[in-house]
Tab-separated table of C-alpha atoms in Angstrom:
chain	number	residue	atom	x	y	z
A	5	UNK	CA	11.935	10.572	32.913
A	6	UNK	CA	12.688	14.458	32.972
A	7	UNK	CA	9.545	16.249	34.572
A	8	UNK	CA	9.296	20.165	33.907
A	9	UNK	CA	7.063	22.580	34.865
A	10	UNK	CA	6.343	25.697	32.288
A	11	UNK	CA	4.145	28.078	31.913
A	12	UNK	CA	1.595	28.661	28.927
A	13	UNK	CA	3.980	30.326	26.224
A	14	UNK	CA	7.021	28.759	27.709
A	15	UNK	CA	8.905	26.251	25.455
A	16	UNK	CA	11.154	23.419	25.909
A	17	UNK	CA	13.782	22.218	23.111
A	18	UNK	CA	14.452	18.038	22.189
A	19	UNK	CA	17.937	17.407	20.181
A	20	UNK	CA	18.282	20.187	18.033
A	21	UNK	CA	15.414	20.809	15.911
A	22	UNK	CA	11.855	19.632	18.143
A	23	UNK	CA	10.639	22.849	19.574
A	24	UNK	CA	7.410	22.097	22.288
A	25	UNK	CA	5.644	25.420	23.648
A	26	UNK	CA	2.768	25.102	26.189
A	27	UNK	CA	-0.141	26.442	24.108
A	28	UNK	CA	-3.172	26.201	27.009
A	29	UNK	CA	-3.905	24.650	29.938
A	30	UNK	CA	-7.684	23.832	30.601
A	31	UNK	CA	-8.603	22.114	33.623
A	32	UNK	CA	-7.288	18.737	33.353
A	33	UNK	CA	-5.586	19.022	29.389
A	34	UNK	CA	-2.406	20.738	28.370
A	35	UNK	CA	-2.667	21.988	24.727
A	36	UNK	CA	1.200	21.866	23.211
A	37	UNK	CA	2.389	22.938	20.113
A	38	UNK	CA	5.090	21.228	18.337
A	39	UNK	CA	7.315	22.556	15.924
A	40	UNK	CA	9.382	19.686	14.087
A	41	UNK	CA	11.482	18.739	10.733
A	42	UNK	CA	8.772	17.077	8.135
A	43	UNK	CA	10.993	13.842	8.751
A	44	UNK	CA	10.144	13.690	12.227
A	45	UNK	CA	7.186	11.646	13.177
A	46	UNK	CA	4.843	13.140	16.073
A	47	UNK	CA	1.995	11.378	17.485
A	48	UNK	CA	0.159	10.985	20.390
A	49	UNK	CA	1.431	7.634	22.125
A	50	UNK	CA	-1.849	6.129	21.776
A	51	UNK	CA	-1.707	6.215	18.178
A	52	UNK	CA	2.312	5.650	18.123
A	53	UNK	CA	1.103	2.294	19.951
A	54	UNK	CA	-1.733	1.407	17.596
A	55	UNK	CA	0.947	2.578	14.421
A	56	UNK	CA	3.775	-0.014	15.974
A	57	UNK	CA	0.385	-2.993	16.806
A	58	UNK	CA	-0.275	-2.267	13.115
A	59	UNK	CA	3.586	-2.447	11.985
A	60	UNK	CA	4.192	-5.589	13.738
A	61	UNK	CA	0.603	-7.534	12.924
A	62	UNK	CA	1.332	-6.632	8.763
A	63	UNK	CA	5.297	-7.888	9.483
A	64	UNK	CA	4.313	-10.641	11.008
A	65	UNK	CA	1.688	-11.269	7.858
A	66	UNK	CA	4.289	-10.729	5.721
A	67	UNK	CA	7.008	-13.109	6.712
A	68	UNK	CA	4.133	-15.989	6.758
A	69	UNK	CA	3.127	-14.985	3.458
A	70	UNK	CA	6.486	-14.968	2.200
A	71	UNK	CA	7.166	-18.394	3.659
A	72	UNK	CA	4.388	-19.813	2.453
A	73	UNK	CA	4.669	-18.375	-1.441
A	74	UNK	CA	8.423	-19.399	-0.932
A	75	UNK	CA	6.750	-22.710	0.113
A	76	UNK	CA	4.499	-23.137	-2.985
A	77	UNK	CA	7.248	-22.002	-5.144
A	78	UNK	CA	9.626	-24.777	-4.351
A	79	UNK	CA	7.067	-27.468	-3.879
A	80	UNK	CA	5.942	-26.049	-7.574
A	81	UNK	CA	9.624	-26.913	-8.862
A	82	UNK	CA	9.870	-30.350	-7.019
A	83	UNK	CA	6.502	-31.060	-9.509
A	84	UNK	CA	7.912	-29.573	-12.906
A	85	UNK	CA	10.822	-31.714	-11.869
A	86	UNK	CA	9.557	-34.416	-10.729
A	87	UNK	CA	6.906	-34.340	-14.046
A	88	UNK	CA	10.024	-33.294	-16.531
A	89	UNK	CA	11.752	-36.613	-15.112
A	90	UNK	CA	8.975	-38.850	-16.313
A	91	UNK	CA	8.626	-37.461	-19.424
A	92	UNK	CA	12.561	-38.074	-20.104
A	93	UNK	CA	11.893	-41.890	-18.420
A	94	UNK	CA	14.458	-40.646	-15.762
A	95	UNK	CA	13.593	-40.751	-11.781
A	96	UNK	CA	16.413	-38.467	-10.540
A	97	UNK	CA	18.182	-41.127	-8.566
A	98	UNK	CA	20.578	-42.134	-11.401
């Protein structure tokens, strides 16, 4: 971790293009500015943290959901064949 000390109005520069300037300091807080491309996300880490929880908890729904209407699905077309076979008189096996 880099640790630097600045001064309200001093800035600091990340990459290229993420500008951060020391706005105010009040007693304990540090009000920063950030000056960014639109495509860059910036959030405070607590909500970065809840953002990723949230990413990983709908992922996670989403591959079970997907498994289980990939699930249904096939056990759907095991039926229509299984019913299509005894229609015809046919079991599959010959």
């Amino acid at each position: 971790m880099l640790v630097l000390t600045r001064r309200v109005g001093e800035k600091l520069v990340i990459g290229n293009e993420v500008i951060v300037e020391v706005v105010s300091v009040s007693g304990d807080g540090v009000r920063l500015g950030i000056t960014a491309p639109r495509e860059t996300s910036v959030h405070r880490f607590e909500i970065f943290a809840e953002i990723q929880a949230a990413n990983r908890a709908a992922s996670g729904a989403s591959a079970t959901e997907q498994k289980t209407s990939l699930e249904d699905f096939a056990a759907r077309l095991r039926k229509d064949k299984h019913d299509g076979e005894k229609e015809k008189g046919t079991t599959g096996s010959e």
